[in-house]
């Protein structure tokens, strides 16, 4: 099977811009400032790890940013970072062979909610501002990113909730292995808005809501080698499925089987797993499924548990991408180790599940800054 490697990473999170900023935050957690000034009087939380200082115009310039929603702006910034970090040169040929696969929950919940409200309160015959409509579709972020960077390759959005990133990664892998593209910007995005804060509170999710976009430049190993791009990590295996009914016991067993399957595909023994990251942000039952599945798969092997929620908040679809970035940057790697193997797993209460194994390369966290 064709080896897939990661050669660039872009992260926009509550820790700031860039992989290094996120890594510093995870290593030296600090209290988050209140964000009531972000959306005055609207938030049901006194504080949350949102990206308070994020300014789309400062990152992207004034042109074309006036009507961008927050999710789209975050994704565009992360895509640009991943391209720059990898050293990918976009020319007439590479633009046609570079695509995007982006995971999300519903795109911009704020945009959809506000547009829907306009249809109810605007003067008849419902004179809704048409400029608002593009932001309501889930593929807005991926489409706008492709337009900004001139990418004409495969463009897809995977709406899979907390499985958003793993779904996008599997989609990108299929595209690359079938030769439909040479490079895929692969990641996930979730915005923090009053609407999502409301949903988070009423869904029974744990912790505080957060927001982030994390995007990785994924390509075939031979393509990266030919272009002189050094890998940050290799994607060793991926798998996923659906458990009808979603009962906790059955879902846990399917998740265990899936995690074991990707370890087998990667020719990796449980003792060789340095770090494990599982779905975060759900209710107590979701946490229990994850704990039981990890215990069943790894047993007594002392893999480091990678968590981003306490520092970066519940980032929904982007949580898996942040965990991927943390493993890529060396979270869980023993001092002096040349590389580390990480096991990622996720599931949804509806019955979806997926897992992946990656091996980060030595010095990945500091690679090209």
CSV table of C-alpha atoms in Angstrom, one decimal:
chain,number,residue,atom,x,y,z
A,1,UNK,CA,0.0,0.0,0.0
A,2,UNK,CA,1.2,3.5,-0.9
A,3,UNK,CA,2.8,5.3,2.1
A,4,UNK,CA,1.2,8.5,3.0
A,5,UNK,CA,3.2,11.2,4.8
A,6,UNK,CA,2.5,14.6,6.4
A,7,UNK,CA,4.8,17.3,5.3
A,8,UNK,CA,3.2,20.5,6.7
A,9,UNK,CA,0.8,21.6,9.5
A,10,UNK,CA,-1.3,24.7,10.2
A,11,UNK,CA,-3.1,25.3,13.5
A,12,UNK,CA,-5.3,28.1,14.6
A,13,UNK,CA,-6.5,27.6,18.1
A,14,UNK,CA,-7.1,29.3,21.4
A,15,UNK,CA,-3.3,29.0,22.0
A,16,UNK,CA,-2.6,31.2,19.0
A,17,UNK,CA,-1.4,30.6,15.5
A,18,UNK,CA,0.9,27.8,14.6
A,19,UNK,CA,1.8,24.3,15.7
A,20,UNK,CA,4.5,25.7,18.1
A,21,UNK,CA,2.0,27.9,19.9
A,22,UNK,CA,-0.3,24.9,20.5
A,23,UNK,CA,2.6,22.8,21.7
A,24,UNK,CA,3.7,25.4,24.2
A,25,UNK,CA,0.1,25.7,25.6
A,26,UNK,CA,-0.2,22.0,26.1
A,27,UNK,CA,3.1,21.8,27.9
A,28,UNK,CA,2.5,24.9,30.1
A,29,UNK,CA,-1.3,25.2,30.6
A,30,UNK,CA,-2.5,28.5,31.9
A,31,UNK,CA,-5.9,29.9,32.9
A,32,UNK,CA,-7.9,31.3,30.1
A,33,UNK,CA,-9.1,34.9,30.1
A,34,UNK,CA,-12.8,35.7,30.0
A,35,UNK,CA,-14.2,36.1,26.5
A,36,UNK,CA,-17.4,38.0,27.4
A,37,UNK,CA,-16.0,40.9,25.4
A,38,UNK,CA,-16.1,38.7,22.3
A,39,UNK,CA,-19.8,38.4,22.1
A,40,UNK,CA,-21.1,40.8,24.8
A,41,UNK,CA,-24.2,39.5,26.7
A,42,UNK,CA,-24.6,36.5,24.4
A,43,UNK,CA,-22.5,33.8,25.9
A,44,UNK,CA,-23.9,31.3,28.4
A,45,UNK,CA,-20.4,30.8,29.8
A,46,UNK,CA,-18.3,33.3,31.8
A,47,UNK,CA,-15.2,32.1,30.1
A,48,UNK,CA,-14.0,29.6,27.5
A,49,UNK,CA,-10.8,28.8,25.6
A,50,UNK,CA,-11.9,30.7,22.4
A,51,UNK,CA,-9.5,32.5,20.0
A,52,UNK,CA,-10.0,35.9,21.5
A,53,UNK,CA,-7.4,37.7,19.5
A,54,UNK,CA,-8.2,36.2,16.1
A,55,UNK,CA,-8.5,38.8,13.4
A,56,UNK,CA,-9.3,37.5,9.9
A,57,UNK,CA,-8.2,40.7,8.2
A,58,UNK,CA,-4.9,40.8,10.1
A,59,UNK,CA,-4.2,37.2,8.9
A,60,UNK,CA,-5.7,37.3,5.4
A,61,UNK,CA,-5.8,40.9,4.4
A,62,UNK,CA,-8.9,43.1,3.7
A,63,UNK,CA,-9.7,41.8,0.3
A,64,UNK,CA,-12.5,39.2,0.3
A,65,UNK,CA,-12.7,38.9,4.0
A,66,UNK,CA,-15.6,41.2,4.8
A,67,UNK,CA,-18.3,38.5,4.8
A,68,UNK,CA,-16.3,35.5,5.9
A,69,UNK,CA,-17.7,33.6,8.9
A,70,UNK,CA,-15.4,32.6,11.7
A,71,UNK,CA,-15.1,28.9,10.6
A,72,UNK,CA,-14.1,29.8,7.1
A,73,UNK,CA,-11.5,32.3,8.2
A,74,UNK,CA,-10.0,29.9,10.7
A,75,UNK,CA,-9.8,27.2,8.0
A,76,UNK,CA,-8.3,29.5,5.4
A,77,UNK,CA,-5.6,30.6,7.8
A,78,UNK,CA,-4.7,27.0,8.8
A,79,UNK,CA,-4.6,26.0,5.1
A,80,UNK,CA,-2.2,28.8,4.4
A,81,UNK,CA,0.0,27.8,7.3
A,82,UNK,CA,0.2,24.2,6.2
A,83,UNK,CA,1.2,25.2,2.6
A,84,UNK,CA,3.9,27.5,3.9
A,85,UNK,CA,5.1,25.0,6.5
A,86,UNK,CA,5.5,22.3,4.0
A,87,UNK,CA,7.4,24.4,1.4
A,88,UNK,CA,4.9,23.4,-1.3
A,89,UNK,CA,5.3,25.7,-4.3
A,90,UNK,CA,2.0,26.4,-5.9
A,91,UNK,CA,2.4,26.8,-9.7
A,92,UNK,CA,0.2,26.1,-12.7
A,93,UNK,CA,0.6,22.4,-12.3
A,94,UNK,CA,0.7,21.8,-8.6
A,95,UNK,CA,-2.5,23.9,-8.1
A,96,UNK,CA,-4.4,21.4,-10.3
A,97,UNK,CA,-3.1,18.5,-8.3
A,98,UNK,CA,-3.7,19.9,-4.8
A,99,UNK,CA,-7.1,19.3,-3.1
A,100,UNK,CA,-8.8,19.8,0.2
A,101,UNK,CA,-10.7,17.5,2.6
A,102,UNK,CA,-12.1,19.3,5.6
A,103,UNK,CA,-14.0,17.8,8.5
A,104,UNK,CA,-16.8,19.7,10.3
A,105,UNK,CA,-20.0,19.3,12.3
A,106,UNK,CA,-22.4,21.6,10.5
A,107,UNK,CA,-20.0,24.3,9.1
A,108,UNK,CA,-20.9,27.6,10.6
A,109,UNK,CA,-23.8,27.1,13.0
A,110,UNK,CA,-24.0,30.9,13.5
A,111,UNK,CA,-24.3,31.6,9.8
A,112,UNK,CA,-27.0,29.0,9.3
A,113,UNK,CA,-28.9,30.2,12.3
A,114,UNK,CA,-28.8,33.9,11.4
A,115,UNK,CA,-29.8,33.2,7.8
A,116,UNK,CA,-32.7,31.1,8.9
A,117,UNK,CA,-33.8,33.8,11.3
A,118,UNK,CA,-33.7,36.4,8.4
A,119,UNK,CA,-36.2,34.3,6.5
A,120,UNK,CA,-38.6,34.6,9.5
A,121,UNK,CA,-38.2,38.3,10.4
A,122,UNK,CA,-37.3,40.0,7.1
A,123,UNK,CA,-40.0,42.0,5.2
A,124,UNK,CA,-42.0,40.0,2.8
A,125,UNK,CA,-41.3,38.5,0.4
A,126,UNK,CA,-38.6,37.6,2.8
A,127,UNK,CA,-35.9,39.9,1.5
A,128,UNK,CA,-32.9,38.0,2.9
A,129,UNK,CA,-29.5,39.4,2.2
A,130,UNK,CA,-28.1,37.0,-0.5
A,131,UNK,CA,-24.5,37.8,0.6
A,132,UNK,CA,-25.2,35.8,3.7
A,133,UNK,CA,-26.2,32.6,1.9
A,134,UNK,CA,-22.8,31.2,0.9
A,135,UNK,CA,-21.7,31.0,4.5
A,136,UNK,CA,-24.6,28.7,5.3
A,137,UNK,CA,-23.4,25.7,3.3
A,138,UNK,CA,-21.1,23.3,5.0
A,139,UNK,CA,-18.4,23.3,2.2
A,140,UNK,CA,-18.0,27.1,2.4
A,141,UNK,CA,-14.7,26.9,4.3
A,142,UNK,CA,-13.1,24.3,1.9
A,143,UNK,CA,-14.4,26.2,-1.1
A,144,UNK,CA,-13.2,29.6,0.0
A,145,UNK,CA,-9.8,28.1,0.9
A,146,UNK,CA,-9.5,26.6,-2.6
A,147,UNK,CA,-10.4,29.9,-4.2
A,148,UNK,CA,-7.9,31.9,-2.1
A,149,UNK,CA,-5.0,29.6,-2.8
A,150,UNK,CA,-6.0,28.8,-6.4
A,151,UNK,CA,-6.4,25.0,-5.8
A,152,UNK,CA,-8.3,23.2,-8.5
A,153,UNK,CA,-8.0,19.6,-7.1
A,154,UNK,CA,-10.5,17.5,-5.3
A,155,UNK,CA,-12.5,19.5,-2.8
A,156,UNK,CA,-14.7,17.9,-0.2
A,157,UNK,CA,-16.2,18.5,3.2
A,158,UNK,CA,-16.9,15.6,5.6
A,159,UNK,CA,-19.7,16.4,8.0
A,160,UNK,CA,-19.2,13.8,10.8
A,161,UNK,CA,-19.2,15.6,14.1
A,162,UNK,CA,-16.4,14.4,16.4
A,163,UNK,CA,-15.3,12.0,13.6
A,164,UNK,CA,-14.8,15.0,11.3
A,165,UNK,CA,-11.0,14.8,11.1
A,166,UNK,CA,-10.7,11.1,10.9
A,167,UNK,CA,-13.3,11.0,8.2
A,168,UNK,CA,-11.5,13.7,6.3
A,169,UNK,CA,-8.2,11.8,6.7
A,170,UNK,CA,-9.7,8.6,5.3
A,171,UNK,CA,-11.3,10.5,2.4
A,172,UNK,CA,-7.9,12.2,1.6
A,173,UNK,CA,-6.1,8.9,1.7
A,174,UNK,CA,-8.6,7.4,-0.8
A,175,UNK,CA,-8.1,10.3,-3.1
A,176,UNK,CA,-4.3,10.1,-3.0
A,177,UNK,CA,-4.1,6.4,-3.4
A,178,UNK,CA,-6.3,6.4,-6.4
A,179,UNK,CA,-4.2,9.1,-8.0
A,180,UNK,CA,-6.9,11.8,-8.1
A,181,UNK,CA,-4.6,14.3,-6.5
A,182,UNK,CA,-0.9,14.5,-5.5
A,183,UNK,CA,-1.4,16.6,-2.3
A,184,UNK,CA,-4.4,17.0,0.0
A,185,UNK,CA,-4.8,19.7,2.6
A,186,UNK,CA,-6.6,17.6,5.2
A,187,UNK,CA,-8.0,18.8,8.5
A,188,UNK,CA,-11.1,20.0,10.4
A,189,UNK,CA,-12.6,23.2,11.8
A,190,UNK,CA,-15.0,24.2,14.5
A,191,UNK,CA,-15.9,27.8,15.4
A,192,UNK,CA,-16.9,29.3,18.8
A,193,UNK,CA,-20.0,31.4,18.6
A,194,UNK,CA,-23.0,32.1,20.9
A,195,UNK,CA,-25.0,29.6,18.9
A,196,UNK,CA,-22.5,26.8,19.4
A,197,UNK,CA,-22.1,27.7,23.0
A,198,UNK,CA,-25.8,27.3,23.4
A,199,UNK,CA,-25.7,23.9,21.7
A,200,UNK,CA,-22.8,22.8,23.8
A,201,UNK,CA,-24.6,23.6,27.0
A,202,UNK,CA,-27.9,21.9,26.0
A,203,UNK,CA,-26.2,18.8,24.5
A,204,UNK,CA,-24.8,17.7,27.8
A,205,UNK,CA,-21.2,17.9,26.5
A,206,UNK,CA,-18.4,18.0,29.1
A,207,UNK,CA,-16.1,20.9,29.7
A,208,UNK,CA,-16.1,24.3,28.0
A,209,UNK,CA,-16.6,24.8,24.2
A,210,UNK,CA,-13.6,25.9,22.2
A,211,UNK,CA,-12.7,26.5,18.6
A,212,UNK,CA,-9.9,25.6,16.2
A,213,UNK,CA,-8.8,24.7,12.7
A,214,UNK,CA,-6.0,22.3,12.1
A,215,UNK,CA,-4.9,21.4,8.6
A,216,UNK,CA,-2.1,19.1,7.4
A,217,UNK,CA,-0.5,18.7,4.0
A,218,UNK,CA,-0.8,15.0,3.3
A,219,UNK,CA,0.8,13.4,0.2
A,220,UNK,CA,2.2,10.1,-1.1
A,221,UNK,CA,5.7,9.4,0.2
A,222,UNK,CA,7.2,9.3,-3.3
A,223,UNK,CA,5.7,12.6,-4.2
A,224,UNK,CA,7.2,14.3,-1.1
A,225,UNK,CA,10.6,12.7,-1.7
A,226,UNK,CA,10.7,13.8,-5.3
A,227,UNK,CA,9.8,17.4,-4.3
A,228,UNK,CA,12.4,17.4,-1.4
A,229,UNK,CA,9.8,17.8,1.3
A,230,UNK,CA,10.8,16.1,4.6
A,231,UNK,CA,8.0,14.2,6.4
A,232,UNK,CA,6.8,15.2,9.8
A,233,UNK,CA,4.9,11.9,10.2
A,234,UNK,CA,3.7,8.9,8.3
A,235,UNK,CA,0.1,7.7,8.3
A,236,UNK,CA,0.4,4.0,8.9
A,237,UNK,CA,-3.2,2.7,9.0
A,238,UNK,CA,-6.9,3.9,9.1
A,239,UNK,CA,-10.2,2.1,9.5
A,240,UNK,CA,-13.8,2.9,10.5
A,241,UNK,CA,-17.3,1.8,10.4
A,242,UNK,CA,-20.8,2.2,11.8
A,243,UNK,CA,-22.6,0.4,14.6
A,244,UNK,CA,-26.4,0.5,14.0
A,245,UNK,CA,-28.3,1.5,17.1
A,246,UNK,CA,-25.2,2.9,18.9
A,247,UNK,CA,-25.7,1.0,22.1
A,248,UNK,CA,-22.7,1.7,24.4
A,249,UNK,CA,-21.6,-1.9,24.9
A,250,UNK,CA,-21.8,-2.7,21.2
A,251,UNK,CA,-20.1,0.5,20.2
A,252,UNK,CA,-17.3,-0.1,22.6
A,253,UNK,CA,-16.7,-3.5,21.2
A,254,UNK,CA,-16.7,-2.2,17.6
A,255,UNK,CA,-14.3,0.5,18.6
A,256,UNK,CA,-11.9,-2.0,20.3
A,257,UNK,CA,-12.0,-4.2,17.1
A,258,UNK,CA,-11.3,-1.1,15.0
A,259,UNK,CA,-8.3,0.0,17.1
A,260,UNK,CA,-6.9,-3.5,17.0
A,261,UNK,CA,-7.3,-3.7,13.3
A,262,UNK,CA,-5.3,-0.5,12.6
A,263,UNK,CA,-2.6,-1.7,14.9
A,264,UNK,CA,-2.4,-5.0,12.9
A,265,UNK,CA,-2.4,-3.0,9.6
A,266,UNK,CA,0.5,-0.9,10.9
A,267,UNK,CA,2.3,-4.1,12.1
A,268,UNK,CA,2.5,-2.5,15.5
A,269,UNK,CA,2.2,-4.2,18.9
A,270,UNK,CA,0.3,-2.5,21.7
A,271,UNK,CA,3.6,-2.1,23.5
A,272,UNK,CA,4.9,0.0,20.6
A,273,UNK,CA,2.2,2.7,21.0
A,274,UNK,CA,3.7,5.8,22.7
A,275,UNK,CA,0.6,8.0,22.7
A,276,UNK,CA,-3.1,7.4,22.5
A,277,UNK,CA,-5.8,10.0,21.8
A,278,UNK,CA,-9.5,9.3,21.9
A,279,UNK,CA,-12.7,11.4,21.4
A,280,UNK,CA,-13.2,14.1,23.9
A,281,UNK,CA,-16.1,16.4,24.7
A,282,UNK,CA,-19.0,14.0,25.0
A,283,UNK,CA,-20.8,13.1,28.2
A,284,UNK,CA,-19.6,10.8,31.0
A,285,UNK,CA,-20.8,7.7,29.0
A,286,UNK,CA,-18.6,8.7,26.1
A,287,UNK,CA,-15.6,9.1,28.3
A,288,UNK,CA,-16.3,5.6,29.8
A,289,UNK,CA,-16.4,4.1,26.3
A,290,UNK,CA,-13.1,5.5,25.5
A,291,UNK,CA,-11.4,4.5,28.7
A,292,UNK,CA,-12.7,0.9,28.5
A,293,UNK,CA,-11.7,0.7,24.8
A,294,UNK,CA,-8.1,1.9,25.5
A,295,UNK,CA,-7.8,-0.5,28.4
A,296,UNK,CA,-8.9,-3.4,26.3
A,297,UNK,CA,-6.6,-2.6,23.4
A,298,UNK,CA,-3.4,-1.5,25.2
A,299,UNK,CA,-3.8,-3.4,28.5
A,300,UNK,CA,-1.0,-2.4,30.9
A,301,UNK,CA,1.2,-0.8,28.3
A,302,UNK,CA,2.0,2.7,29.5
A,303,UNK,CA,1.1,4.8,26.5
A,304,UNK,CA,0.8,8.5,27.2
A,305,UNK,CA,-2.8,9.8,27.0
A,306,UNK,CA,-2.9,12.9,24.8
A,307,UNK,CA,-5.6,15.4,25.7
A,308,UNK,CA,-6.3,18.8,24.3
A,309,UNK,CA,-9.7,19.6,25.8
A,310,UNK,CA,-8.5,21.0,29.2
A,311,UNK,CA,-6.3,23.5,27.5
A,312,UNK,CA,-8.0,24.2,24.2
A,313,UNK,CA,-11.7,23.4,25.0
A,314,UNK,CA,-14.1,21.0,23.3
A,315,UNK,CA,-13.4,21.7,19.7
A,316,UNK,CA,-15.9,19.3,18.2
A,317,UNK,CA,-14.9,18.1,14.8
A,318,UNK,CA,-11.5,19.8,15.1
A,319,UNK,CA,-10.6,17.9,18.3
A,320,UNK,CA,-9.2,14.9,16.4
A,321,UNK,CA,-7.1,17.2,14.3
A,322,UNK,CA,-5.7,18.9,17.4
A,323,UNK,CA,-4.9,15.5,18.9
A,324,UNK,CA,-3.2,14.5,15.6
A,325,UNK,CA,-1.2,17.7,15.8
A,326,UNK,CA,-0.2,17.0,19.4
A,327,UNK,CA,1.1,13.6,18.5
A,328,UNK,CA,2.8,14.9,15.4
A,329,UNK,CA,4.6,17.5,17.6
A,330,UNK,CA,5.9,14.9,19.9
A,331,UNK,CA,3.4,14.7,22.8
A,332,UNK,CA,3.9,11.4,24.4
A,333,UNK,CA,7.4,10.8,22.9
A,334,UNK,CA,10.0,9.7,25.4
A,335,UNK,CA,13.0,11.9,25.7
A,336,UNK,CA,15.6,11.0,23.2
A,337,UNK,CA,13.3,8.8,21.1
A,338,UNK,CA,13.7,9.1,17.3
A,339,UNK,CA,10.0,8.8,16.6
A,340,UNK,CA,6.7,8.0,18.3
A,341,UNK,CA,3.7,6.0,17.3
A,342,UNK,CA,0.3,7.4,18.1
A,343,UNK,CA,-3.1,5.8,18.1
A,344,UNK,CA,-6.1,8.0,17.5
A,345,UNK,CA,-9.7,6.9,17.9
A,346,UNK,CA,-13.1,8.5,17.8
A,347,UNK,CA,-16.8,7.7,17.8
A,348,UNK,CA,-20.2,9.4,17.9
A,349,UNK,CA,-23.2,8.6,19.9
A,350,UNK,CA,-25.0,7.8,16.7
A,351,UNK,CA,-22.8,4.7,16.2
A,352,UNK,CA,-19.9,5.9,13.9
A,353,UNK,CA,-16.4,5.0,14.9
A,354,UNK,CA,-12.9,5.3,13.4
A,355,UNK,CA,-9.2,4.9,14.3
A,356,UNK,CA,-5.8,5.7,12.8
A,357,UNK,CA,-2.2,5.1,13.5
A,358,UNK,CA,0.6,7.6,12.8
A,359,UNK,CA,4.3,7.6,13.4
A,360,UNK,CA,5.8,11.1,13.9
A,361,UNK,CA,9.3,11.7,12.8
A,362,UNK,CA,12.2,12.9,15.0
A,363,UNK,CA,12.1,16.6,15.5
A,364,UNK,CA,8.7,17.0,13.9
A,365,UNK,CA,7.6,19.6,16.4
A,366,UNK,CA,10.4,21.9,15.5
A,367,UNK,CA,10.6,21.0,11.8
A,368,UNK,CA,10.9,24.1,9.7
A,369,UNK,CA,9.9,26.3,12.6
